[in-house]
mmCIF file of C-alpha atoms and ligand atoms in Angstrom:
data_model
loop_
_atom_site.group_PDB
_atom_site.id
_atom_site.type_symbol
_atom_site.label_atom_id
_atom_site.label_comp_id
_atom_site.label_asym_id
_atom_site.label_seq_id
_atom_site.Cartn_x
_atom_site.Cartn_y
_atom_site.Cartn_z
ATOM 1 C CA UNK A 1 5.484 -1.925 3.862
ATOM 2 C CA UNK A 2 3.833 0.181 6.921
ATOM 3 C CA UNK A 3 4.192 -2.130 9.907
ATOM 4 C CA UNK A 4 1.054 -3.777 8.481
ATOM 5 C CA UNK A 5 2.840 -4.279 5.176
ATOM 6 C CA UNK A 6 6.598 -4.548 4.707
ATOM 7 C CA UNK A 7 7.750 -1.284 6.252
ATOM 8 C CA UNK A 8 10.404 -3.041 8.294
ATOM 9 C CA UNK A 9 11.846 -4.988 5.374
ATOM 10 C CA UNK A 10 14.427 -3.799 2.904
ATOM 11 C CA UNK A 11 13.505 -3.844 -0.771
ATOM 12 C CA UNK A 12 14.921 -3.005 -4.178
ATOM 13 C CA UNK A 13 13.585 -0.717 -6.849
ATOM 14 C CA UNK A 14 14.733 -1.159 -10.453
ATOM 15 C CA UNK A 15 14.484 1.805 -12.816
ATOM 16 C CA UNK A 16 15.755 2.242 -16.368
ATOM 17 C CA UNK A 17 17.921 5.369 -16.500
ATOM 18 C CA UNK A 18 17.043 6.170 -20.144
ATOM 19 C CA UNK A 19 16.290 9.938 -20.283
ATOM 20 C CA UNK A 20 12.834 9.390 -21.819
ATOM 21 C CA UNK A 21 11.690 7.059 -19.016
ATOM 22 C CA UNK A 22 13.659 8.016 -15.961
ATOM 23 C CA UNK A 23 11.757 10.994 -14.562
ATOM 24 C CA UNK A 24 8.248 9.541 -14.859
ATOM 25 C CA UNK A 25 9.401 6.135 -13.580
ATOM 26 C CA UNK A 26 10.872 7.752 -10.462
ATOM 27 C CA UNK A 27 7.690 9.734 -9.828
ATOM 28 C CA UNK A 28 5.398 6.736 -10.292
ATOM 29 C CA UNK A 29 7.640 4.618 -8.072
ATOM 30 C CA UNK A 30 7.605 7.385 -5.420
ATOM 31 C CA UNK A 31 3.789 7.380 -5.581
ATOM 32 C CA UNK A 32 3.608 3.585 -5.224
ATOM 33 C CA UNK A 33 6.039 3.588 -2.291
ATOM 34 C CA UNK A 34 4.009 6.275 -0.536
ATOM 35 C CA UNK A 35 0.566 4.764 -1.242
ATOM 36 C CA UNK A 36 1.676 1.323 -0.096
ATOM 37 C CA UNK A 37 3.288 2.473 3.136
ATOM 38 C CA UNK A 38 6.803 1.367 2.189
ATOM 39 C CA UNK A 39 9.629 3.167 3.955
ATOM 40 C CA UNK A 40 11.829 5.078 1.428
ATOM 41 C CA UNK A 41 14.747 4.660 3.858
ATOM 42 C CA UNK A 42 14.538 0.871 3.505
ATOM 43 C CA UNK A 43 14.703 0.860 -0.296
ATOM 44 C CA UNK A 44 17.668 0.816 -2.657
ATOM 45 C CA UNK A 45 17.050 1.999 -6.193
ATOM 46 C CA UNK A 46 19.106 0.304 -8.884
ATOM 47 C CA UNK A 47 19.372 2.647 -11.847
ATOM 48 C CA UNK A 48 20.338 0.828 -15.005
ATOM 49 C CA UNK A 49 21.587 2.676 -18.060
ATOM 50 C CA UNK A 50 24.489 3.871 -20.138
ATOM 51 C CA UNK A 51 24.778 7.130 -18.204
ATOM 52 C CA UNK A 52 23.582 8.428 -14.869
ATOM 53 C CA UNK A 53 20.860 11.026 -15.674
ATOM 54 C CA UNK A 54 21.320 14.622 -14.543
ATOM 55 C CA UNK A 55 19.792 15.399 -11.132
ATOM 56 C CA UNK A 56 19.332 11.663 -10.587
ATOM 57 C CA UNK A 57 19.782 12.024 -6.812
ATOM 58 C CA UNK A 58 16.944 14.564 -6.579
ATOM 59 C CA UNK A 59 14.589 12.252 -8.432
ATOM 60 C CA UNK A 60 15.310 9.099 -6.462
ATOM 61 C CA UNK A 61 12.200 7.420 -4.951
ATOM 62 C CA UNK A 62 14.270 5.832 -2.139
ATOM 63 C CA UNK A 63 16.938 7.195 0.181
ATOM 64 C CA UNK A 64 19.733 5.152 -1.329
ATOM 65 C CA UNK A 65 20.550 4.330 -4.893
ATOM 66 C CA UNK A 66 23.129 2.551 -6.973
ATOM 67 C CA UNK A 67 23.965 3.081 -10.615
ATOM 68 C CA UNK A 68 24.595 0.067 -12.775
ATOM 69 C CA UNK A 69 26.258 0.986 -16.051
ATOM 70 C CA UNK A 70 24.740 -1.301 -18.660
ATOM 71 C CA UNK A 71 23.026 -1.191 -22.015
ATOM 72 C CA UNK A 72 19.267 -1.652 -21.490
ATOM 73 C CA UNK A 73 19.039 -2.979 -25.041
ATOM 74 C CA UNK A 74 21.196 -5.986 -24.152
ATOM 75 C CA UNK A 75 18.951 -8.002 -21.910
ATOM 76 C CA UNK A 76 21.354 -10.894 -21.282
ATOM 77 C CA UNK A 77 24.118 -8.552 -20.109
ATOM 78 C CA UNK A 78 21.738 -6.672 -17.827
ATOM 79 C CA UNK A 79 20.300 -9.883 -16.390
ATOM 80 C CA UNK A 80 23.737 -11.217 -15.513
ATOM 81 C CA UNK A 81 24.726 -8.009 -13.733
ATOM 82 C CA UNK A 82 21.442 -7.376 -11.963
ATOM 83 C CA UNK A 83 20.762 -10.870 -10.642
ATOM 84 C CA UNK A 84 23.525 -10.852 -7.984
ATOM 85 C CA UNK A 85 22.522 -7.349 -6.859
ATOM 86 C CA UNK A 86 18.941 -8.297 -6.072
ATOM 87 C CA UNK A 87 19.252 -9.721 -2.573
ATOM 88 C CA UNK A 88 15.935 -8.610 -1.113
ATOM 89 C CA UNK A 89 12.677 -10.505 -1.020
ATOM 90 C CA UNK A 90 10.759 -7.657 -2.634
ATOM 91 C CA UNK A 91 11.934 -6.102 -5.915
ATOM 92 C CA UNK A 92 9.802 -3.409 -7.562
ATOM 93 C CA UNK A 93 10.204 -2.564 -11.243
ATOM 94 C CA UNK A 94 9.280 0.659 -13.035
ATOM 95 C CA UNK A 95 6.329 0.572 -15.458
ATOM 96 C CA UNK A 96 8.061 0.261 -18.838
ATOM 97 C CA UNK A 97 8.612 -2.637 -21.194
ATOM 98 C CA UNK A 98 12.321 -3.014 -20.367
ATOM 99 C CA UNK A 99 11.651 -3.304 -16.630
ATOM 100 C CA UNK A 100 8.633 -5.570 -17.147
ATOM 101 C CA UNK A 101 10.698 -7.987 -19.206
ATOM 102 C CA UNK A 102 13.506 -7.809 -16.679
ATOM 103 C CA UNK A 103 11.106 -8.631 -13.813
ATOM 104 C CA UNK A 104 9.800 -11.731 -15.549
ATOM 105 C CA UNK A 105 13.200 -13.018 -16.695
ATOM 106 C CA UNK A 106 14.871 -12.287 -13.369
ATOM 107 C CA UNK A 107 12.163 -14.154 -11.492
ATOM 108 C CA UNK A 108 13.134 -17.289 -13.420
ATOM 109 C CA UNK A 109 16.834 -16.799 -12.578
ATOM 110 C CA UNK A 110 16.146 -16.085 -8.923
ATOM 111 C CA UNK A 111 13.542 -18.837 -8.571
ATOM 112 C CA UNK A 112 10.888 -16.397 -7.419
ATOM 113 C CA UNK A 113 7.532 -15.109 -8.653
ATOM 114 C CA UNK A 114 6.793 -12.146 -10.877
ATOM 115 C CA UNK A 115 3.699 -10.134 -11.580
ATOM 116 C CA UNK A 116 3.236 -7.160 -13.886
ATOM 117 C CA UNK A 117 0.882 -4.145 -13.765
ATOM 118 C CA UNK A 118 0.595 -4.006 -9.965
ATOM 119 C CA UNK A 119 -1.695 -1.387 -8.435
ATOM 120 C CA UNK A 120 -1.051 -2.226 -4.791
ATOM 121 C CA UNK A 121 0.777 -4.647 -2.533
ATOM 122 C CA UNK A 122 0.223 -6.180 0.907
ATOM 123 C CA UNK A 123 2.500 -8.552 2.825
ATOM 124 C CA UNK A 124 0.806 -11.596 4.274
ATOM 125 C CA UNK A 125 2.557 -14.287 6.338
ATOM 126 C CA UNK A 126 5.681 -14.388 4.187
ATOM 127 C CA UNK A 127 3.644 -14.086 0.993
ATOM 128 C CA UNK A 128 2.489 -10.952 -0.808
ATOM 129 C CA UNK A 129 -0.902 -9.976 -2.104
ATOM 130 C CA UNK A 130 -0.931 -7.963 -5.326
ATOM 131 C CA UNK A 131 -3.801 -5.959 -6.740
ATOM 132 C CA UNK A 132 -3.953 -5.547 -10.501
ATOM 133 C CA UNK A 133 -6.519 -4.919 -13.181
ATOM 134 C CA UNK A 134 -8.009 -7.944 -14.906
ATOM 135 C CA UNK A 135 -10.454 -8.619 -17.736
ATOM 136 C CA UNK A 136 -9.147 -5.817 -19.934
ATOM 137 C CA UNK A 137 -9.087 -3.381 -17.043
ATOM 138 C CA UNK A 138 -12.780 -3.787 -16.161
ATOM 139 C CA UNK A 139 -12.174 -5.436 -12.770
ATOM 140 C CA UNK A 140 -9.499 -5.370 -10.084
ATOM 141 C CA UNK A 141 -8.230 -8.757 -8.930
ATOM 142 C CA UNK A 142 -6.131 -9.741 -5.935
ATOM 143 C CA UNK A 143 -3.400 -12.379 -6.346
ATOM 144 C CA UNK A 144 -1.540 -14.139 -3.565
ATOM 145 C CA UNK A 145 2.114 -14.786 -4.451
ATOM 146 C CA UNK A 146 3.686 -17.354 -2.162
ATOM 147 C CA UNK A 147 7.187 -17.992 -3.443
ATOM 148 C CA UNK A 148 9.747 -15.233 -3.023
ATOM 149 C CA UNK A 149 11.621 -13.302 -4.126
ATOM 150 C CA UNK A 150 8.702 -11.274 -5.434
ATOM 151 C CA UNK A 151 9.456 -9.321 -8.597
ATOM 152 C CA UNK A 152 6.670 -6.847 -9.203
ATOM 153 C CA UNK A 153 6.391 -4.341 -12.029
ATOM 154 C CA UNK A 154 4.045 -1.416 -11.539
ATOM 155 C CA UNK A 155 0.992 -0.378 -13.528
ATOM 156 C CA UNK A 156 1.414 2.516 -15.933
ATOM 157 C CA UNK A 157 -1.842 3.982 -14.631
ATOM 158 C CA UNK A 158 -0.526 4.720 -11.118
ATOM 159 C CA UNK A 159 -0.379 8.270 -9.793
ATOM 160 C CA UNK A 160 2.911 10.111 -9.614
ATOM 161 C CA UNK A 161 4.330 11.674 -6.429
ATOM 162 C CA UNK A 162 7.340 13.812 -5.601
ATOM 163 C CA UNK A 163 10.458 11.671 -5.170
ATOM 164 C CA UNK A 164 12.224 11.733 -1.800
ATOM 165 C CA UNK A 165 15.824 12.380 -3.051
ATOM 166 C CA UNK A 166 18.669 10.186 -1.962
ATOM 167 C CA UNK A 167 22.283 9.344 -2.514
ATOM 168 C CA UNK A 168 23.640 7.288 -5.396
ATOM 169 C CA UNK A 169 26.778 5.210 -5.507
ATOM 170 C CA UNK A 170 28.269 5.869 -8.936
ATOM 171 C CA UNK A 171 28.927 2.280 -9.871
ATOM 172 C CA UNK A 172 28.151 -0.943 -8.117
ATOM 173 C CA UNK A 173 29.275 -4.482 -8.223
ATOM 174 C CA UNK A 174 27.620 -7.437 -6.598
ATOM 175 C CA UNK A 175 30.071 -7.273 -3.668
ATOM 176 C CA UNK A 176 29.215 -3.646 -2.908
ATOM 177 C CA UNK A 177 25.542 -4.316 -2.338
ATOM 178 C CA UNK A 178 24.968 -5.223 1.269
ATOM 179 C CA UNK A 179 23.451 -8.662 1.684
ATOM 180 C CA UNK A 180 20.383 -8.723 3.859
ATOM 181 C CA UNK A 181 17.918 -11.333 4.955
ATOM 182 C CA UNK A 182 15.122 -12.224 2.605
ATOM 183 C CA UNK A 183 12.289 -11.500 4.960
ATOM 184 C CA UNK A 184 8.918 -9.863 4.745
ATOM 185 C CA UNK A 185 7.165 -8.725 7.874
ATOM 186 C CA UNK A 186 3.919 -10.683 8.035
ATOM 187 C CA UNK A 187 0.621 -8.998 8.738
ATOM 188 C CA UNK A 188 0.100 -9.179 12.501
ATOM 189 C CA UNK A 189 -2.501 -11.835 13.152
ATOM 190 C CA UNK A 190 -5.489 -11.384 15.435
ATOM 191 C CA UNK A 191 -7.569 -8.316 15.822
ATOM 192 C CA UNK A 192 -10.135 -7.298 18.400
ATOM 193 C CA UNK A 193 -12.527 -6.232 15.635
ATOM 194 C CA UNK A 194 -14.185 -9.543 14.925
ATOM 195 C CA UNK A 195 -15.093 -10.188 18.589
ATOM 196 C CA UNK A 196 -16.126 -6.653 19.628
ATOM 197 C CA UNK A 197 -19.708 -5.788 20.614
ATOM 198 C CA UNK A 198 -19.295 -2.162 19.512
ATOM 199 C CA UNK A 199 -17.049 -1.099 16.630
ATOM 200 C CA UNK A 200 -16.316 2.443 15.480
ATOM 201 C CA UNK A 201 -14.983 2.683 11.935
ATOM 202 C CA UNK A 202 -13.319 5.672 10.333
ATOM 203 C CA UNK A 203 -13.097 6.394 6.607
ATOM 204 C CA UNK A 204 -11.269 8.890 4.447
ATOM 205 C CA UNK A 205 -13.444 11.595 6.062
ATOM 206 C CA UNK A 206 -11.138 11.389 9.124
ATOM 207 C CA UNK A 207 -8.743 13.330 6.898
ATOM 208 C CA UNK A 208 -5.490 12.628 8.784
ATOM 209 C CA UNK A 209 -3.624 10.358 11.165
ATOM 210 C CA UNK A 210 -4.533 12.838 13.938
ATOM 211 C CA UNK A 211 -8.186 12.354 13.065
ATOM 212 C CA UNK A 212 -7.742 8.576 13.253
ATOM 213 C CA UNK A 213 -6.033 8.874 16.643
ATOM 214 C CA UNK A 214 -8.864 11.085 17.959
ATOM 215 C CA UNK A 215 -11.394 8.529 16.750
ATOM 216 C CA UNK A 216 -9.479 5.691 18.433
ATOM 217 C CA UNK A 217 -9.447 7.635 21.740
ATOM 218 C CA UNK A 218 -13.182 8.248 21.554
ATOM 219 C CA UNK A 219 -13.827 4.594 20.698
ATOM 220 C CA UNK A 220 -11.735 3.510 23.645
ATOM 221 C CA UNK A 221 -13.793 5.733 26.008
ATOM 222 C CA UNK A 222 -16.890 3.931 24.717
ATOM 223 C CA UNK A 223 -15.256 0.557 25.228
ATOM 224 C CA UNK A 224 -15.451 -0.007 21.449
ATOM 225 C CA UNK A 225 -12.945 -1.471 19.008
ATOM 226 C CA UNK A 226 -11.774 0.773 16.188
ATOM 227 C CA UNK A 227 -11.352 -0.029 12.493
ATOM 228 C CA UNK A 228 -10.756 1.773 9.213
ATOM 229 C CA UNK A 229 -11.711 1.716 5.557
ATOM 230 C CA UNK A 230 -9.056 1.097 2.935
ATOM 231 C CA UNK A 231 -7.896 4.726 2.409
ATOM 232 C CA UNK A 232 -7.300 4.961 6.173
ATOM 233 C CA UNK A 233 -5.047 1.906 6.028
ATOM 234 C CA UNK A 234 -3.397 2.916 2.742
ATOM 235 C CA UNK A 235 -2.471 6.278 4.283
ATOM 236 C CA UNK A 236 -1.087 4.468 7.320
ATOM 237 C CA UNK A 237 -3.449 6.306 9.679
ATOM 238 C CA UNK A 238 -4.239 2.925 11.225
ATOM 239 C CA UNK A 239 -2.498 -0.436 11.202
ATOM 240 C CA UNK A 240 -3.194 -3.069 8.569
ATOM 241 C CA UNK A 241 -5.111 -5.361 10.921
ATOM 242 C CA UNK A 242 -7.676 -2.577 11.400
ATOM 243 C CA UNK A 243 -8.894 -2.825 7.795
ATOM 244 C CA UNK A 244 -12.594 -3.625 7.509
ATOM 245 C CA UNK A 245 -14.106 -4.958 4.301
ATOM 246 C CA UNK A 246 -13.580 -7.701 1.742
ATOM 247 C CA UNK A 247 -9.806 -7.325 2.032
ATOM 248 C CA UNK A 248 -9.811 -7.237 5.824
ATOM 249 C CA UNK A 249 -12.028 -8.011 8.817
ATOM 250 C CA UNK A 250 -15.659 -9.095 8.348
ATOM 251 C CA UNK A 251 -17.283 -7.876 11.530
ATOM 252 C CA UNK A 252 -20.612 -8.632 13.234
ATOM 253 C CA UNK A 253 -20.941 -6.362 16.300
ATOM 254 C CA UNK A 254 -24.159 -5.299 18.047
ATOM 255 C CA UNK A 255 -23.432 -1.696 17.073
ATOM 256 C CA UNK A 256 -21.258 -0.468 14.225
ATOM 257 C CA UNK A 257 -20.682 3.295 13.973
ATOM 258 C CA UNK A 258 -19.289 4.368 10.592
ATOM 259 C CA UNK A 259 -17.661 7.815 10.525
ATOM 260 C CA UNK A 260 -16.668 9.445 7.242
ATOM 261 C CA UNK A 261 -16.809 6.373 4.974
ATOM 262 C CA UNK A 262 -18.977 6.487 1.851
ATOM 263 C CA UNK A 263 -20.127 2.852 2.051
ATOM 264 C CA UNK A 264 -18.550 1.286 -1.048
ATOM 265 C CA UNK A 265 -19.593 -2.344 -1.725
ATOM 266 C CA UNK A 266 -16.076 -3.617 -0.819
ATOM 267 C CA UNK A 267 -16.314 -1.861 2.539
ATOM 268 C CA UNK A 268 -20.001 -2.571 3.250
ATOM 269 C CA UNK A 269 -19.498 -6.304 2.771
ATOM 270 C CA UNK A 270 -17.297 -6.188 5.885
ATOM 271 C CA UNK A 271 -19.947 -4.556 8.118
ATOM 272 C CA UNK A 272 -23.275 -5.779 6.760
ATOM 273 C CA UNK A 273 -23.587 -8.513 9.409
ATOM 274 C CA UNK A 274 -23.656 -5.867 12.183
ATOM 275 C CA UNK A 275 -26.901 -5.833 14.172
ATOM 276 C CA UNK A 276 -27.241 -2.047 13.970
ATOM 277 C CA UNK A 277 -25.307 0.309 11.708
ATOM 278 C CA UNK A 278 -25.157 4.012 12.490
ATOM 279 C CA UNK A 279 -23.651 6.128 9.708
ATOM 280 C CA UNK A 280 -22.207 9.595 10.251
ATOM 281 C CA UNK A 281 -21.437 11.475 7.054
ATOM 282 C CA UNK A 282 -21.480 15.097 5.892
ATOM 283 C CA UNK A 283 -22.962 14.010 2.560
ATOM 284 C CA UNK A 284 -26.568 12.933 2.843
ATOM 285 C CA UNK A 285 -26.309 11.238 -0.581
ATOM 286 C CA UNK A 286 -23.397 8.978 0.411
ATOM 287 C CA UNK A 287 -24.411 5.313 -0.250
ATOM 288 C CA UNK A 288 -23.846 4.385 3.415
ATOM 289 C CA UNK A 289 -26.724 6.700 4.408
ATOM 290 C CA UNK A 290 -29.183 4.428 2.544
ATOM 291 C CA UNK A 291 -27.661 1.187 3.792
ATOM 292 C CA UNK A 292 -27.418 2.105 7.497
ATOM 293 C CA UNK A 293 -30.159 1.528 10.099
ATOM 294 C CA UNK A 294 -29.737 5.104 11.308
ATOM 295 C CA UNK A 295 -27.776 8.034 9.950
ATOM 296 C CA UNK A 296 -26.665 11.461 11.038
ATOM 297 C CA UNK A 297 -25.711 14.009 8.408
ATOM 298 C CA UNK A 298 -22.997 15.933 10.260
ATOM 299 C CA UNK A 299 -19.288 16.160 10.956
ATOM 300 C CA UNK A 300 -18.070 12.946 12.577
ATOM 301 C CA UNK A 301 -16.194 14.728 15.372
ATOM 302 C CA UNK A 302 -19.287 16.503 16.694
ATOM 303 C CA UNK A 303 -21.368 13.343 16.634
ATOM 304 C CA UNK A 304 -18.659 11.196 18.196
ATOM 305 C CA UNK A 305 -18.115 13.733 20.996
ATOM 306 C CA UNK A 306 -21.811 13.599 21.863
ATOM 307 C CA UNK A 307 -21.944 9.790 21.587
ATOM 308 C CA UNK A 308 -18.817 9.324 23.687
ATOM 309 C CA UNK A 309 -20.437 11.304 26.500
ATOM 310 C CA UNK A 310 -23.676 9.308 26.245
ATOM 311 C CA UNK A 311 -22.237 5.825 25.915
ATOM 312 C CA UNK A 312 -19.445 6.383 28.465
ATOM 313 C CA UNK A 313 -22.056 7.699 30.945
ATOM 314 C CA UNK A 314 -24.272 4.662 30.510
ATOM 315 C CA UNK A 315 -21.453 2.189 31.289
HETATM 316 C C1 FAD B 401 -10.222 -5.375 -4.912
HETATM 317 C C2 FAD B 401 -10.630 -4.267 -3.984
HETATM 318 C C3 FAD B 401 -10.752 -4.552 -2.646
HETATM 319 C C4 FAD B 401 -11.129 -3.545 -1.746
HETATM 320 N N1 FAD B 401 -11.247 -3.853 -0.429
HETATM 321 C C5 FAD B 401 -11.648 -2.896 0.425
HETATM 322 C C6 FAD B 401 -11.849 -3.187 1.815
HETATM 323 O O1 FAD B 401 -11.647 -4.317 2.283
HETATM 324 N N2 FAD B 401 -12.235 -2.180 2.625
HETATM 325 C C7 FAD B 401 -12.480 -0.910 2.160
HETATM 326 O O2 FAD B 401 -12.834 -0.025 2.965
HETATM 327 N N3 FAD B 401 -12.312 -0.617 0.874
HETATM 328 C C8 FAD B 401 -11.900 -1.568 -0.004
HETATM 329 N N4 FAD B 401 -11.726 -1.240 -1.298
HETATM 330 C C9 FAD B 401 -11.847 0.190 -1.694
HETATM 331 C C10 FAD B 401 -13.295 0.644 -1.843
HETATM 332 O O3 FAD B 401 -13.739 0.364 -3.161
HETATM 333 C C11 FAD B 401 -13.430 2.176 -1.591
HETATM 334 O O4 FAD B 401 -12.524 2.868 -2.417
HETATM 335 C C12 FAD B 401 -13.175 2.555 -0.130
HETATM 336 O O5 FAD B 401 -13.949 1.751 0.735
HETATM 337 C C13 FAD B 401 -13.527 4.019 0.095
HETATM 338 O O6 FAD B 401 -13.188 4.361 1.408
HETATM 339 P P1 FAD B 401 -13.918 5.558 2.183
HETATM 340 O O7 FAD B 401 -15.379 5.317 2.214
HETATM 341 O O8 FAD B 401 -13.211 5.748 3.466
HETATM 342 O O9 FAD B 401 -13.550 6.826 1.274
HETATM 343 P P2 FAD B 401 -14.478 7.703 0.367
HETATM 344 O O10 FAD B 401 -15.258 6.878 -0.589
HETATM 345 O O11 FAD B 401 -13.613 8.787 -0.189
HETATM 346 O O12 FAD B 401 -15.534 8.358 1.376
HETATM 347 C C14 FAD B 401 -15.210 9.337 2.319
HETATM 348 C C15 FAD B 401 -16.528 9.827 2.929
HETATM 349 O O13 FAD B 401 -16.247 10.697 4.023
HETATM 350 C C16 FAD B 401 -17.273 11.692 4.057
HETATM 351 N N5 FAD B 401 -16.760 12.797 4.873
HETATM 352 C C17 FAD B 401 -15.791 13.695 4.536
HETATM 353 N N6 FAD B 401 -15.546 14.532 5.576
HETATM 354 C C18 FAD B 401 -16.375 14.138 6.593
HETATM 355 C C19 FAD B 401 -16.560 14.604 7.932
HETATM 356 N N7 FAD B 401 -15.858 15.631 8.429
HETATM 357 N N8 FAD B 401 -17.473 13.969 8.690
HETATM 358 C C20 FAD B 401 -18.199 12.921 8.199
HETATM 359 N N9 FAD B 401 -18.058 12.460 6.934
HETATM 360 C C21 FAD B 401 -17.154 13.052 6.151
HETATM 361 C C22 FAD B 401 -17.522 11.991 2.612
HETATM 362 O O14 FAD B 401 -18.804 12.586 2.423
HETATM 363 C C23 FAD B 401 -17.420 10.608 1.962
HETATM 364 O O15 FAD B 401 -18.686 9.982 1.867
HETATM 365 C C24 FAD B 401 -11.389 -2.231 -2.205
HETATM 366 C C25 FAD B 401 -11.272 -1.957 -3.566
HETATM 367 C C26 FAD B 401 -10.906 -2.953 -4.446
HETATM 368 C C27 FAD B 401 -10.802 -2.608 -5.902
#
């Protein structure tokens, strides 16, 4: 995950190599890995099937892969072979019925916890938090899984992304798979956000990691703490502990400046206790513009440059 998630930890990916599933599974897995800040270099994809698909290396969602020759129709056989290969604390399964069943049955063998249909994942003090749809897809719920290993199958509704390409060992046995510690990097505890008098928050409107770094510099000149909305954290433009909202910090500064965030309910809940909210957004109809005490309809960089000069001068 990014250093806020489990970026530093190794993980496994399990994909069925059947020609009808393989390509889409790899692309969805690549999307999930990217969106959740996992490092493709830390993952090992276990491809399970009768034959290694053509161009398998080009389609791999992680940098390394291993091919396990087995019949996906014979669950018992697959379970026996896969169980000793799964040495990591986090094991992600492709979104198809074979992999879903495998995740659930393997979790019993490995003494861990499984969850299907995952939309997102966060590491948290040795546990993981999983987002998935609930109530027939009408709501998104967050579940805290405490007992590893964590065997998570992905939602079929996730976006695809281009795979990273890697190298595949033709056949593997349990002995060939390197044993590694079952560890998940916990979310770093403690953030300056909840104590700060002035907080500057960036949203997707920052557009890039560079944008987030520029915002952090400007905030620092003002003597303010910096935070981000969920897309900023999901894109790894800021660290996990900088997340503001229901899933992160609930702040209550004297002044909260919100740059390029639309003001979704999940985000607003995290800032509504601020004494004064100043919203900066290029869209005058963005919900945050109605909820804020003051708003400026303009590009965040221009406004922040002017504010940095003013507030830095006053100090
Ligand atoms: C269970 C669950 C929990 C969640 N928890 C959280 C949470 O804790 N925190 C959180 O933030 N979200 C959370 N979300 C996600 C939330 O619903 C929104 O998707 C998210 O807050 C949107 O982030 P945003 O405002 O940065 O992006 P967007 O909604 O895409 O808004 C980007 C804004 O930037 C503006 N903009 C673009 N360019 C510029 C520019 N140059 N200058 C100024 N403005 C510009 C746009 O007009 C737009 O209004 C959660 C969702 C779920 C389902």
